[in-house]
Short mmCIF file of C-alpha atoms in Angstrom, two decimals:
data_model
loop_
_atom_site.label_atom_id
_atom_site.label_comp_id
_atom_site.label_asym_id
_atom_site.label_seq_id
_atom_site.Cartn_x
_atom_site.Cartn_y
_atom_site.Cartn_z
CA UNK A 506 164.87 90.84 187.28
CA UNK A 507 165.93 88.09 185.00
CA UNK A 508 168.01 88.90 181.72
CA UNK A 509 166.32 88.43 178.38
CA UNK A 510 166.65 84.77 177.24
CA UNK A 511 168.25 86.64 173.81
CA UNK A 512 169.96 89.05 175.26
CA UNK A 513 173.82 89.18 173.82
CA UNK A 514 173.18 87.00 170.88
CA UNK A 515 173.36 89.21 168.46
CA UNK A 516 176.45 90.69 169.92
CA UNK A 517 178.17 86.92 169.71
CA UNK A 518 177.20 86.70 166.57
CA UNK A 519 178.61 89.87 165.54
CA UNK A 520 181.89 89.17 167.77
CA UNK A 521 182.33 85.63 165.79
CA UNK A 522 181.89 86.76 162.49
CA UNK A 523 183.92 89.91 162.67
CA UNK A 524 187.09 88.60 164.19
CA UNK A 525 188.18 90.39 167.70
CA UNK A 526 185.90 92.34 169.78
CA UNK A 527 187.38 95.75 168.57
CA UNK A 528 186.03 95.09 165.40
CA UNK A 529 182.52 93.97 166.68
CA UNK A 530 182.55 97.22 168.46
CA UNK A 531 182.87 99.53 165.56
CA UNK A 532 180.71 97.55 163.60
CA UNK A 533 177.81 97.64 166.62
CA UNK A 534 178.90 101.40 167.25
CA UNK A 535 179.87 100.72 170.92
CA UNK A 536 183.14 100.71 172.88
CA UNK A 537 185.63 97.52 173.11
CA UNK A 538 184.70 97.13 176.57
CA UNK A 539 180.75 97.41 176.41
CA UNK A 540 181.17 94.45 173.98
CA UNK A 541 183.20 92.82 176.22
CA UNK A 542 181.00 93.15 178.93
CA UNK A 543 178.32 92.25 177.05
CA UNK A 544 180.28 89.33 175.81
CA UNK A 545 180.95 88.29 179.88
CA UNK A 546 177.17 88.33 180.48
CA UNK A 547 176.23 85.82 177.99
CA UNK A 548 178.85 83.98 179.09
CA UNK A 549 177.67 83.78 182.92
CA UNK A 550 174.35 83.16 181.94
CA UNK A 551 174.94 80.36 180.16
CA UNK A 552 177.20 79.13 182.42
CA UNK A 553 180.26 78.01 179.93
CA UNK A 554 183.24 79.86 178.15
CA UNK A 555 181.91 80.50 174.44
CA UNK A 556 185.72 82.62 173.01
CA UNK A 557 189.37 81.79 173.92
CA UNK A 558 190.96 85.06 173.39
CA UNK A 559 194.32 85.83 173.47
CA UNK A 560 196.14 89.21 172.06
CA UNK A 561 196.17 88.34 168.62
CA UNK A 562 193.67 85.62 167.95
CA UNK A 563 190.38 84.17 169.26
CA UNK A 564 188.45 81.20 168.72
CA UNK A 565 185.14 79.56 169.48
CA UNK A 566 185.15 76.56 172.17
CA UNK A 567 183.54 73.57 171.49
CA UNK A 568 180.67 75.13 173.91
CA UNK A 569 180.65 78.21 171.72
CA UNK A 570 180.82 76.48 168.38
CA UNK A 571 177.49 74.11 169.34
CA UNK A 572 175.70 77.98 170.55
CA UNK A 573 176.93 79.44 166.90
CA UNK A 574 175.78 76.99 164.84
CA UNK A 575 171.98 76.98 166.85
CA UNK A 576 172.28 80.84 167.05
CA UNK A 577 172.70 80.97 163.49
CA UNK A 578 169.83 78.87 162.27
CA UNK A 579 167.35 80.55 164.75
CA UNK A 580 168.50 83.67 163.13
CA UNK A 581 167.41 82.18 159.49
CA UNK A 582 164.29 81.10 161.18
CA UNK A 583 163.40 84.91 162.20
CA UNK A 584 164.22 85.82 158.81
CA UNK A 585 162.21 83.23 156.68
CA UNK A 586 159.51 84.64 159.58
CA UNK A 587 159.88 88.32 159.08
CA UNK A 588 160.16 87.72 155.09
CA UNK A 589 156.75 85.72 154.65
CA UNK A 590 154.91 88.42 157.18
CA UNK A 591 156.35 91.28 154.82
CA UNK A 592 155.47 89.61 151.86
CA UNK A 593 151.68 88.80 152.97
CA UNK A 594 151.57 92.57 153.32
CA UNK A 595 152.52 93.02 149.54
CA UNK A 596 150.57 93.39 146.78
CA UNK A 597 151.42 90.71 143.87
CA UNK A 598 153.55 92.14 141.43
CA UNK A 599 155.84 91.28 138.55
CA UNK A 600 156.09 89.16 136.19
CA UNK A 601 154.16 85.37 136.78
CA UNK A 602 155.20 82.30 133.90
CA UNK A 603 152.30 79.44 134.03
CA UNK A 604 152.67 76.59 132.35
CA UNK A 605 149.45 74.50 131.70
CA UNK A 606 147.92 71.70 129.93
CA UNK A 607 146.20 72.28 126.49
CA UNK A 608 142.45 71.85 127.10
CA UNK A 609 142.44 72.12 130.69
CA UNK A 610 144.79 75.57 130.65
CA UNK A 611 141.92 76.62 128.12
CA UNK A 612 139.21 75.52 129.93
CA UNK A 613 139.81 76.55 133.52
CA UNK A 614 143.12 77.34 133.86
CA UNK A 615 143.86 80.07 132.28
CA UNK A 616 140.68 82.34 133.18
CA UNK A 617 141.49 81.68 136.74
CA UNK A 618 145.10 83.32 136.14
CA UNK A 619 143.87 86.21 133.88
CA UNK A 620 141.88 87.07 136.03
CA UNK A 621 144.48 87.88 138.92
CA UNK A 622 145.47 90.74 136.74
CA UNK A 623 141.84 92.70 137.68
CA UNK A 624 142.92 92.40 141.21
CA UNK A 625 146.06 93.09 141.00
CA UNK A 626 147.32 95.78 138.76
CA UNK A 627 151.32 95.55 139.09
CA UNK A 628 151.15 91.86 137.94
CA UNK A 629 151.65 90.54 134.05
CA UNK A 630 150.59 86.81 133.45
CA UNK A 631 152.80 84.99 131.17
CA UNK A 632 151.21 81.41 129.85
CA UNK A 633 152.43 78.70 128.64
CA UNK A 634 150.78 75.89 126.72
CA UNK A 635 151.67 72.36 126.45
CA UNK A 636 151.06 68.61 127.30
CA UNK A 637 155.16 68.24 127.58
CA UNK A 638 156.52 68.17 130.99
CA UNK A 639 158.28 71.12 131.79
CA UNK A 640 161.21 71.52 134.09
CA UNK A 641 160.15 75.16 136.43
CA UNK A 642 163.34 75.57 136.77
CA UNK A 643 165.36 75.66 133.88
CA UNK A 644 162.47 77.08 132.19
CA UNK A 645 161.96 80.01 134.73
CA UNK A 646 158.08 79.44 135.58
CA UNK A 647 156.72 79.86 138.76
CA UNK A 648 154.26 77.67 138.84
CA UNK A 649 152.33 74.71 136.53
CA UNK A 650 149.50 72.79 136.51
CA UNK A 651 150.19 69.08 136.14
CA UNK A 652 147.93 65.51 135.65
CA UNK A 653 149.08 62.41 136.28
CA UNK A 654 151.61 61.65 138.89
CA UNK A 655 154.46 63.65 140.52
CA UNK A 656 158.43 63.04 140.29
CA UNK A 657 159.39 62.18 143.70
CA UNK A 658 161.47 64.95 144.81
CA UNK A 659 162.17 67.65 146.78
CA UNK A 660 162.79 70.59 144.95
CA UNK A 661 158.94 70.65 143.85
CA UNK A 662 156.26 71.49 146.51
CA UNK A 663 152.36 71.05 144.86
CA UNK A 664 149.00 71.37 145.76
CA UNK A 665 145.96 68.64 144.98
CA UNK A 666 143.44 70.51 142.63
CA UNK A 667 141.11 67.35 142.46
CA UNK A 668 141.56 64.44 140.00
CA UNK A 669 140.85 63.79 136.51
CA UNK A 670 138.41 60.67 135.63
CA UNK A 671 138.76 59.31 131.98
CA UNK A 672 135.26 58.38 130.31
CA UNK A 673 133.39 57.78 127.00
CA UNK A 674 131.19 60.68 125.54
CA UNK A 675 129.86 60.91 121.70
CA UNK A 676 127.44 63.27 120.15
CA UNK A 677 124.01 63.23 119.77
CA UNK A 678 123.41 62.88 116.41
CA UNK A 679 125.81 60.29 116.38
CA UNK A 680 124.42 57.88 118.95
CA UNK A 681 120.80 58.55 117.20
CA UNK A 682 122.50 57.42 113.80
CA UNK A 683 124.36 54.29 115.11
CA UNK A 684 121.72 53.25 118.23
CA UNK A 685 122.05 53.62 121.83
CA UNK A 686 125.32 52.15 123.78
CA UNK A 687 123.75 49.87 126.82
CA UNK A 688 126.75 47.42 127.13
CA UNK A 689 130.11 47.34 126.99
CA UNK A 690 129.84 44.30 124.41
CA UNK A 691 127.90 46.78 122.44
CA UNK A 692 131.67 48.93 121.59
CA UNK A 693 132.48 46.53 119.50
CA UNK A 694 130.78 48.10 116.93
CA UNK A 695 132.03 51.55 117.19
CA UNK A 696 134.66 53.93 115.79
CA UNK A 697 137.04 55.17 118.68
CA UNK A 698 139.16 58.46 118.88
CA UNK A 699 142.25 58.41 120.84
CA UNK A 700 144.23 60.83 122.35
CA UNK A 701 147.83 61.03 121.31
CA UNK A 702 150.29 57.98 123.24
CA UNK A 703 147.06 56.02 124.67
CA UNK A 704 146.42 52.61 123.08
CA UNK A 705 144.95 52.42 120.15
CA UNK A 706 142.35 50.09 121.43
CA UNK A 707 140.60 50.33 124.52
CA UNK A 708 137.66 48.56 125.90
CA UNK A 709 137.19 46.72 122.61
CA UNK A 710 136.97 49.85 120.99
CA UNK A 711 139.63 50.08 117.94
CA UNK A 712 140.49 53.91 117.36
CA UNK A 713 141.97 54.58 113.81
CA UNK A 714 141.81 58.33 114.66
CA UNK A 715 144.73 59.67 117.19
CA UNK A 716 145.18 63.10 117.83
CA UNK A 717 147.83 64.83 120.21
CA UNK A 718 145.25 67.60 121.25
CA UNK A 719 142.56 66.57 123.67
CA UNK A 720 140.82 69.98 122.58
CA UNK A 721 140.81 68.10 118.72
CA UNK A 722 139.73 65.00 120.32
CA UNK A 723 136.44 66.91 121.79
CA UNK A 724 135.94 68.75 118.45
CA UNK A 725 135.71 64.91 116.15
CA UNK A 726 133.43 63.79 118.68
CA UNK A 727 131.11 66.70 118.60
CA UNK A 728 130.88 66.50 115.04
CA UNK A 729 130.30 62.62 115.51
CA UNK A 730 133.33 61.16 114.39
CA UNK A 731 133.25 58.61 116.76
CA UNK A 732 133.61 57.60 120.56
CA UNK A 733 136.38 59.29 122.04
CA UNK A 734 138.25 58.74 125.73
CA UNK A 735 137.84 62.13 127.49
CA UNK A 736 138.46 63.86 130.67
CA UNK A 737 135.20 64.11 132.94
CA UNK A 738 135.87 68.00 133.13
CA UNK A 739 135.65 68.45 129.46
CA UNK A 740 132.60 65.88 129.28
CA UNK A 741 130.53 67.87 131.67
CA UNK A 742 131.39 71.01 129.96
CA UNK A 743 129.99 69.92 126.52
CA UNK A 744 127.27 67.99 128.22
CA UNK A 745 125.89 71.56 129.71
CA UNK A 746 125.69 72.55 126.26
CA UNK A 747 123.82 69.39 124.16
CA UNK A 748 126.80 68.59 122.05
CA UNK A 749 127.89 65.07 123.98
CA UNK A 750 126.79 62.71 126.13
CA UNK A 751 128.38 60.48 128.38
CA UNK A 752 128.82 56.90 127.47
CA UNK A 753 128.41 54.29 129.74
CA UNK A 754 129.33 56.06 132.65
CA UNK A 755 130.80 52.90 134.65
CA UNK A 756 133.74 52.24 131.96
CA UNK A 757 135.88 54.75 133.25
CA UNK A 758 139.96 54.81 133.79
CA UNK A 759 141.46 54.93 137.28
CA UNK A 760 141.71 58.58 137.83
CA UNK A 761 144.84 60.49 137.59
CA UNK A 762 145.47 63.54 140.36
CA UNK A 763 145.41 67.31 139.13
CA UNK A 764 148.42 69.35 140.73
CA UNK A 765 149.62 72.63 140.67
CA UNK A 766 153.35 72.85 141.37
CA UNK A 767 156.23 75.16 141.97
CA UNK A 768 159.49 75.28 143.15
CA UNK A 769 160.47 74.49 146.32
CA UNK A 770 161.54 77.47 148.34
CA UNK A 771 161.51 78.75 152.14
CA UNK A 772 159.74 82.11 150.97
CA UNK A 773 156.95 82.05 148.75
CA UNK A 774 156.63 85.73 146.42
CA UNK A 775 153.62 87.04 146.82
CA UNK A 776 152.12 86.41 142.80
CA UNK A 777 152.85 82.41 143.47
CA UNK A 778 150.70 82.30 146.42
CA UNK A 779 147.81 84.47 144.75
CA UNK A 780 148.19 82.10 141.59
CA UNK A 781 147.82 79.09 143.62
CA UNK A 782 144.73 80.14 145.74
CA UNK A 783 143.39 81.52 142.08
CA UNK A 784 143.56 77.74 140.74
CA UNK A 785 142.14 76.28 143.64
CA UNK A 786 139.18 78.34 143.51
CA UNK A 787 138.73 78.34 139.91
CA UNK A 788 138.54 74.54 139.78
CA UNK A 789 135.32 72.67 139.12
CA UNK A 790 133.38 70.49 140.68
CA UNK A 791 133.31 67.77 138.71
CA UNK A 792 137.12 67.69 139.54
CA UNK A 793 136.38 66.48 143.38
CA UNK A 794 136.96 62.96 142.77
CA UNK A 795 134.57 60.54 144.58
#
């Protein structure tokens, strides 16, 4: 019958990191020579010398020092593997920091997270709103929804939500007052609102209004302001309802991706992964891309 392929390892382990086999025995419970034994075995099996042992002293040969290392990292392998099964078994719990965008965390965002709370009873949702860029880490949040383009690094893992398109919209009453848009020469004659940093003029369209809330932006177009650069997402969502209309659909920005993000770590708790599927399923369709 042949001998388990991991058979003794944990007993080499245990003889390494306490010292001298007498020590490995009382720590395993067994007698000096059982361990020894056991230590022989390995040994013949493998077909090298892994300990040079003397009376007072013992130390790994280069043979043994090559098995260590590997027999440590498979032993941080079954670890990681026993931790995530345990941790699929729990139920989300604690405390879970978001950080989102303004209007998006408003829009879509933040009703996808709140509502983890009805599933989940032992879990508090803690959000955060801004357009800054926030660093998880120093900040303590577990996860955050970002648009635009990711830091190259890797201490952040993410997940594509879709992508955000960049278009013209105005109100109703306000392209029934000033007369339809059919060209893009036609901007010219048209009052712009921008959104915070973005140029002031864009597509020939000067905007003397800038705001640093997209949500603001929405609200002066609505009440016909002017022509204002917003996210397709939000367009759609005030299209539904009568109060814009999408303006010359084909003068559009290249489109920026939609992330969520979170630290980087081997096990993932149980309320990040349950956040992360929420945000995925909570996000529109108009957020595809094409």
């Amino acid at each position: 019958m042949n001998t388990p392929r991991f058979d003794g390892v944990e007993l080499f382990l245990h003889i390494v990191e306490s010292g001298n086999l007498t020590e490995a025995a009382e720590r395993l419970n067994l007698t000096r020579s059982a361990v020894g034994k056991g230590l022989a075995r390995l040994e013949a099996r493998l077909g090298t010398c892994l300990l040079q042992r003397s009376t007072r002293r013992q130390r790994l040969t280069e043979d043994g020092q090559a098995y260590y290392e590997h027999c440590l990292r498979a032993q941080a392998e079954l670890e990681a593997a026993e931790s995530v099964l345990h941790s699929g078994r729990q139920q989300p719990r604690g405390r879970l920091r978001a950080s989102v965008p303004l209007a998006f965390g408003h829009h879509y965002a933040a009703p996808a997270l709140w509502g983890l709370m009805d599933r989940y009873p032992g879990l508090e949702v803690e959000i955060c709103f801004a357009d800054r860029l926030t660093d998880l880490a120093q900040e303590g949040f577990d996860i955050a929804v970002r648009i635009g383009a990711l830091p190259d690094t890797d201490r952040l893992s993410a997940r594509r939500l879709g992508e955000q398109v960049v278009g013209l919209a105005a109100s109703p009453a306000y392209l029934k007052r000033l007369g339809p848009i059919l060209r893009v020469e036609d901007l010219a004659n048209h009052r712009g609102i921008a959104y915070r940093s973005q140029p002031s003029q864009r597509a020939g369209i000067a905007s003397p209004l800038i705001m640093d809330d997209l949500q603001a932006v929405a609200d002066a177009a609505i009440a016909g302001v002017g022509l204002a650069w917003l996210p397709s997402w939000l367009i759609a969502h005030y299209v539904l309802r009568g109060q814009l209309e999408a303006v010359l659909p084909d003068c559009r920005e290249q489109p920026a991706p939609i992330h969520v993000i979170w630290p980087t770590a081997t096990h993932m708790p149980a309320k990040t992964r349950c956040a992360i599927d929420a945000l995925v399923a909570g996000t529109p369709s108009c957020l595809a891309g094409s």
